[in-house]
Structure formats: C-alpha cells, structure tokens
Amino acid sequence: MAKLYILGGPEKGKSFTLESDLVTIGRGSESNIRVTDKSVSRRHLEIIRKGDRYFVKDLKSKNGTFVNEEQIEPGKPFEIEQGHPIAVGKTLFCIGEAYLGEDEDLMTVLDSVDLAKEMSESGTVFVQDRPMTPQSNIELLYKVSHILKQSLNINEILENILRDLLVLLKRIDRGVFILVDKKTGELSDPISHLKKVNGDSSRSFSRSIVNRVVKRGRPVVMLDTLNEDEADLSASMHSMQVRSVMCVPLISRSQLRGVIYVDSVNKPYGFRRDDLSLLSALSVPAAIAIENASFHQEADTLT
C-alpha cells in the first residue's frame, strides 16, 4: 500500500499507510492522520486516490494547502505528483513515493510558502522589522559597511556589494543596481554582476520589473514566473528565462535613488524568506552611499 511521509514539522520522520481511497489529515481526533502542528486545522484536507493517481482537497482550512508553493483552491481536488512536497501549516509531507530531494530544498519550500502567504494576505511584503539572524547575513552587512568607508566611487562600491551578495545567495544568478537620475528621473546604465547562466545573458535585468518598482516605490517579488499572470511578464523575462525575481527600491531621505534587482534563471524559488529581508537591509546603506557620492560629485564640479 502507498504511504504518506512527513518531511517537516512536529511529526517529521513519521510515515502512515494510506489504507483507503479517501484519507483525511488534520489536528482533530476525527482525522484519519492526526498531526500536532497548531497551524493545521482540525480537518485540514483530504487525500483522494483514483487508481495510481492522487489528489488533495483542502477542506477550507484556516492556513490553506500549498502545492508547488502555490495555494490550491479550497474544496476542489488538485492532482499531485508522487514524492512531491505538500505544505499544510508548518508541516510538509509527500504521498506515494518517498521524497528524494535535499533538506535545503525543503527549507526553501517552507520559506517560499511563508512568503506567499504574506503576499496573498497583504498584497506586499513588509520586511523592515524582520530579524537578520543568519550569521552569513550579518557578515555581509558588516562587509558592506566596510566597503562604504573605503571609497566614494559609487560604481566601485555597488560592484563590490553585488559580488559579495551573489557569493552568499547561491541560487541567484544575476544581481544589478540601476540608479535613477535625480534631475531627469531617467534610469542609469546597469551596474551588474552575473554568474554563468543559460539564455540571454547580454540583458542583465527585466526593465518592466524595474519600472514597476520605480513607479510604486515598493518591492516586487515573483517566486515562480510560470505561476504569474502573463500580463505581469515581459518578452525580455521570457527571453532571459527568468524564473524568480526580487527587486527592492533604494530610498534615502524619502527620495528614490534606484533599485537592487536579482533574479534566478531556470530555477523557481531561487531565494528564501531571509533573502528578501537581506536585500531590503542592504538597500538602506546603498541608498545613503549613492546620495553621498552624488553630493561629493556635485561638490567637485563647484571647486
């Protein structure tokens, strides 16, 4: 008989035999498979078997059911692949076949689900109060503060920041700073750092995404472009094979100085929850550095 494998959460490591064609999962005693995860509803979802095919149906749970890091429609059976992670609350499981991926990929799934929940609930992501706990993030911010003290050459500063950023974010392929001319409002030539990628590497960013951030002054996050509306995607994103993207505004003294743009090519969910927090944290000193360099340049022209 087929099994259900718990991959993450309070019941991690357990497995359950699916003894019938209809099995319920939830926190309550009436569920066939009980989990102690408080973020799981008492009757959270059903697993439906039809021959060798499996479906899950969310039972209008409070926190939803996520497949491919996208929330499925409540009350509607959704076909799944065997061995593919499914998220309910803070619990991850798979059905039929055991999961053969890496633990780091499971963490990425959970982080992406958390991020997707925030975006669906609020329409945006507020990250300024999120703690920067990973030691690697703290070390990068220290490096950036050191870089800012060494030079007033803005191109050199931003290139060094991008180099260190892409070393830290293993799943990101391209990083770009684009500045905004404070007099004309025009976008500058990009300051970019690229890993070796497939596709059109001559173009280092999506202008449509950058323009959206410049216009709204808010971050844009796409976890997987294949799940986005075609109206939100540009031809350049298709030609560059962009699968996930983050773009954050650089704001100093309430004025937009530019944006940081990073993307992942051919890999969905190329970043984790902490990465957006890191990018937003970097935007503050970067915006101040751009402002200081601009003042320094203006002073030089007057002397």
PDB file of C-alpha atoms in Angstrom, residues 161-269:
ATOM      1  CA  ILE A 161      28.311  44.781  -2.915  1.00  0.00           C
ATOM      2  CA  LEU A 162      26.925  42.719  -5.812  1.00  0.00           C
ATOM      3  CA  ARG A 163      29.968  40.457  -5.864  1.00  0.00           C
ATOM      4  CA  ASP A 164      29.606  39.612  -2.176  1.00  0.00           C
ATOM      5  CA  LEU A 165      25.808  39.326  -2.436  1.00  0.00           C
ATOM      6  CA  LEU A 166      25.939  36.698  -5.184  1.00  0.00           C
ATOM      7  CA  VAL A 167      28.564  34.712  -3.282  1.00  0.00           C
ATOM      8  CA  LEU A 168      26.120  34.475  -0.374  1.00  0.00           C
ATOM      9  CA  LEU A 169      22.933  33.832  -2.392  1.00  0.00           C
ATOM     10  CA  LYS A 170      23.845  30.589  -4.121  1.00  0.00           C
ATOM     11  CA  ARG A 171      20.600  30.252  -6.077  1.00  0.00           C
ATOM     12  CA  ILE A 172      20.697  33.773  -7.518  1.00  0.00           C
ATOM     13  CA  ASP A 173      22.258  34.138 -10.990  1.00  0.00           C
ATOM     14  CA  ARG A 174      22.220  37.895 -11.620  1.00  0.00           C
ATOM     15  CA  GLY A 175      22.424  40.988  -9.493  1.00  0.00           C
ATOM     16  CA  VAL A 176      22.009  44.547 -10.751  1.00  0.00           C
ATOM     17  CA  PHE A 177      21.949  48.090  -9.364  1.00  0.00           C
ATOM     18  CA  ILE A 178      20.081  50.624 -11.503  1.00  0.00           C
ATOM     19  CA  LEU A 179      20.243  54.246 -10.367  1.00  0.00           C
ATOM     20  CA  VAL A 180      17.721  56.990 -11.012  1.00  0.00           C
ATOM     21  CA  ASP A 181      18.952  60.417 -12.107  1.00  0.00           C
ATOM     22  CA  LYS A 182      17.517  62.802  -9.510  1.00  0.00           C
ATOM     23  CA  LYS A 183      17.194  65.621 -12.062  1.00  0.00           C
ATOM     24  CA  THR A 184      15.751  63.801 -15.076  1.00  0.00           C
ATOM     25  CA  GLY A 185      14.267  60.683 -13.473  1.00  0.00           C
ATOM     26  CA  GLU A 186      15.945  58.569 -16.155  1.00  0.00           C
ATOM     27  CA  LEU A 187      17.428  55.159 -15.375  1.00  0.00           C
ATOM     28  CA  SER A 188      21.203  54.805 -15.498  1.00  0.00           C
ATOM     29  CA  ASP A 189      23.135  52.050 -17.238  1.00  0.00           C
ATOM     30  CA  PRO A 190      23.033  48.954 -15.014  1.00  0.00           C
ATOM     31  CA  ILE A 191      25.862  48.061 -12.675  1.00  0.00           C
ATOM     32  CA  SER A 192      25.678  44.269 -12.808  1.00  0.00           C
ATOM     33  CA  HIS A 193      27.312  41.071 -11.663  1.00  0.00           C
ATOM     34  CA  LEU A 194      26.382  37.818 -13.426  1.00  0.00           C
ATOM     35  CA  LYS A 195      27.126  34.202 -12.773  1.00  0.00           C
ATOM     36  CA  LYS A 196      27.461  31.963 -15.811  1.00  0.00           C
ATOM     37  CA  VAL A 197      23.873  31.396 -16.936  1.00  0.00           C
ATOM     38  CA  ASN A 198      21.991  29.990 -19.890  1.00  0.00           C
ATOM     39  CA  GLY A 199      19.746  32.150 -22.017  1.00  0.00           C
ATOM     40  CA  ASP A 200      20.246  35.786 -22.981  1.00  0.00           C
ATOM     41  CA  SER A 201      22.990  36.913 -20.614  1.00  0.00           C
ATOM     42  CA  SER A 202      23.581  40.102 -22.625  1.00  0.00           C
ATOM     43  CA  ARG A 203      20.497  41.528 -20.911  1.00  0.00           C
ATOM     44  CA  SER A 204      21.013  41.650 -17.190  1.00  0.00           C
ATOM     45  CA  PHE A 205      17.599  42.705 -15.873  1.00  0.00           C
ATOM     46  CA  SER A 206      13.904  42.997 -16.634  1.00  0.00           C
ATOM     47  CA  ARG A 207      13.151  46.639 -17.380  1.00  0.00           C
ATOM     48  CA  SER A 208       9.425  46.103 -16.778  1.00  0.00           C
ATOM     49  CA  ILE A 209      10.064  44.892 -13.206  1.00  0.00           C
ATOM     50  CA  VAL A 210      12.462  47.762 -12.516  1.00  0.00           C
ATOM     51  CA  ASN A 211       9.994  50.320 -13.891  1.00  0.00           C
ATOM     52  CA  ARG A 212       7.266  48.890 -11.662  1.00  0.00           C
ATOM     53  CA  VAL A 213       9.411  49.278  -8.534  1.00  0.00           C
ATOM     54  CA  VAL A 214      10.500  52.791  -9.540  1.00  0.00           C
ATOM     55  CA  LYS A 215       6.892  53.820 -10.131  1.00  0.00           C
ATOM     56  CA  ARG A 216       5.449  52.293  -6.933  1.00  0.00           C
ATOM     57  CA  GLY A 217       8.437  52.578  -4.594  1.00  0.00           C
ATOM     58  CA  ARG A 218       7.711  49.078  -3.246  1.00  0.00           C
ATOM     59  CA  PRO A 219       9.448  45.690  -3.654  1.00  0.00           C
ATOM     60  CA  VAL A 220       8.342  43.283  -6.367  1.00  0.00           C
ATOM     61  CA  VAL A 221       8.693  39.566  -5.661  1.00  0.00           C
ATOM     62  CA  MET A 222       7.947  36.715  -8.076  1.00  0.00           C
ATOM     63  CA  LEU A 223       8.538  33.259  -6.625  1.00  0.00           C
ATOM     64  CA  ASP A 224       7.941  31.453  -9.925  1.00  0.00           C
ATOM     65  CA  THR A 225       7.179  33.333 -13.146  1.00  0.00           C
ATOM     66  CA  LEU A 226       5.365  30.283 -14.566  1.00  0.00           C
ATOM     67  CA  ASN A 227       2.663  30.884 -11.954  1.00  0.00           C
ATOM     68  CA  GLU A 228       2.330  34.612 -12.707  1.00  0.00           C
ATOM     69  CA  ASP A 229      -0.243  36.217 -14.993  1.00  0.00           C
ATOM     70  CA  GLU A 230       1.103  36.739 -18.500  1.00  0.00           C
ATOM     71  CA  ALA A 231       0.116  40.403 -18.210  1.00  0.00           C
ATOM     72  CA  ASP A 232       2.729  40.819 -15.443  1.00  0.00           C
ATOM     73  CA  LEU A 233       5.534  39.326 -17.547  1.00  0.00           C
ATOM     74  CA  SER A 234       7.507  40.913 -20.363  1.00  0.00           C
ATOM     75  CA  ALA A 235       9.057  39.461 -23.504  1.00  0.00           C
ATOM     76  CA  SER A 236      12.512  40.092 -22.024  1.00  0.00           C
ATOM     77  CA  MET A 237      11.702  37.918 -19.000  1.00  0.00           C
ATOM     78  CA  HIS A 238      10.825  35.057 -21.342  1.00  0.00           C
ATOM     79  CA  SER A 239      13.946  35.540 -23.478  1.00  0.00           C
ATOM     80  CA  MET A 240      16.188  35.706 -20.388  1.00  0.00           C
ATOM     81  CA  GLN A 241      14.403  32.630 -18.950  1.00  0.00           C
ATOM     82  CA  VAL A 242      13.796  34.387 -15.627  1.00  0.00           C
ATOM     83  CA  ARG A 243      12.062  32.032 -13.156  1.00  0.00           C
ATOM     84  CA  SER A 244      12.227  34.020  -9.906  1.00  0.00           C
ATOM     85  CA  VAL A 245      12.981  37.664  -9.237  1.00  0.00           C
ATOM     86  CA  MET A 246      13.268  40.219  -6.421  1.00  0.00           C
ATOM     87  CA  CYS A 247      13.566  43.959  -6.903  1.00  0.00           C
ATOM     88  CA  VAL A 248      13.829  46.423  -3.992  1.00  0.00           C
ATOM     89  CA  PRO A 249      13.819  50.246  -4.080  1.00  0.00           C
ATOM     90  CA  LEU A 250      16.786  52.271  -2.773  1.00  0.00           C
ATOM     91  CA  ILE A 251      15.319  55.136  -0.767  1.00  0.00           C
ATOM     92  CA  SER A 252      17.181  57.846   1.151  1.00  0.00           C
ATOM     93  CA  ARG A 253      15.577  60.965   2.681  1.00  0.00           C
ATOM     94  CA  SER A 254      12.258  59.861   1.142  1.00  0.00           C
ATOM     95  CA  GLN A 255      13.781  60.054  -2.345  1.00  0.00           C
ATOM     96  CA  LEU A 256      14.148  57.085  -4.674  1.00  0.00           C
ATOM     97  CA  ARG A 257      17.819  56.675  -5.604  1.00  0.00           C
ATOM     98  CA  GLY A 258      17.498  53.478  -7.635  1.00  0.00           C
ATOM     99  CA  VAL A 259      16.807  49.750  -7.201  1.00  0.00           C
ATOM    100  CA  ILE A 260      18.537  46.459  -6.408  1.00  0.00           C
ATOM    101  CA  TYR A 261      17.431  43.700  -8.778  1.00  0.00           C
ATOM    102  CA  VAL A 262      18.302  39.986  -8.507  1.00  0.00           C
ATOM    103  CA  ASP A 263      16.918  37.011 -10.402  1.00  0.00           C
ATOM    104  CA  SER A 264      17.300  33.288 -10.839  1.00  0.00           C
ATOM    105  CA  VAL A 265      17.430  31.709 -14.284  1.00  0.00           C
ATOM    106  CA  ASN A 266      15.719  28.372 -14.937  1.00  0.00           C
ATOM    107  CA  LYS A 267      15.190  27.821 -11.165  1.00  0.00           C
ATOM    108  CA  PRO A 268      11.908  28.736  -9.442  1.00  0.00           C
ATOM    109  CA  TYR A 269      12.060  29.796  -5.777  1.00  0.00           C
TER     110      TYR A 269
END
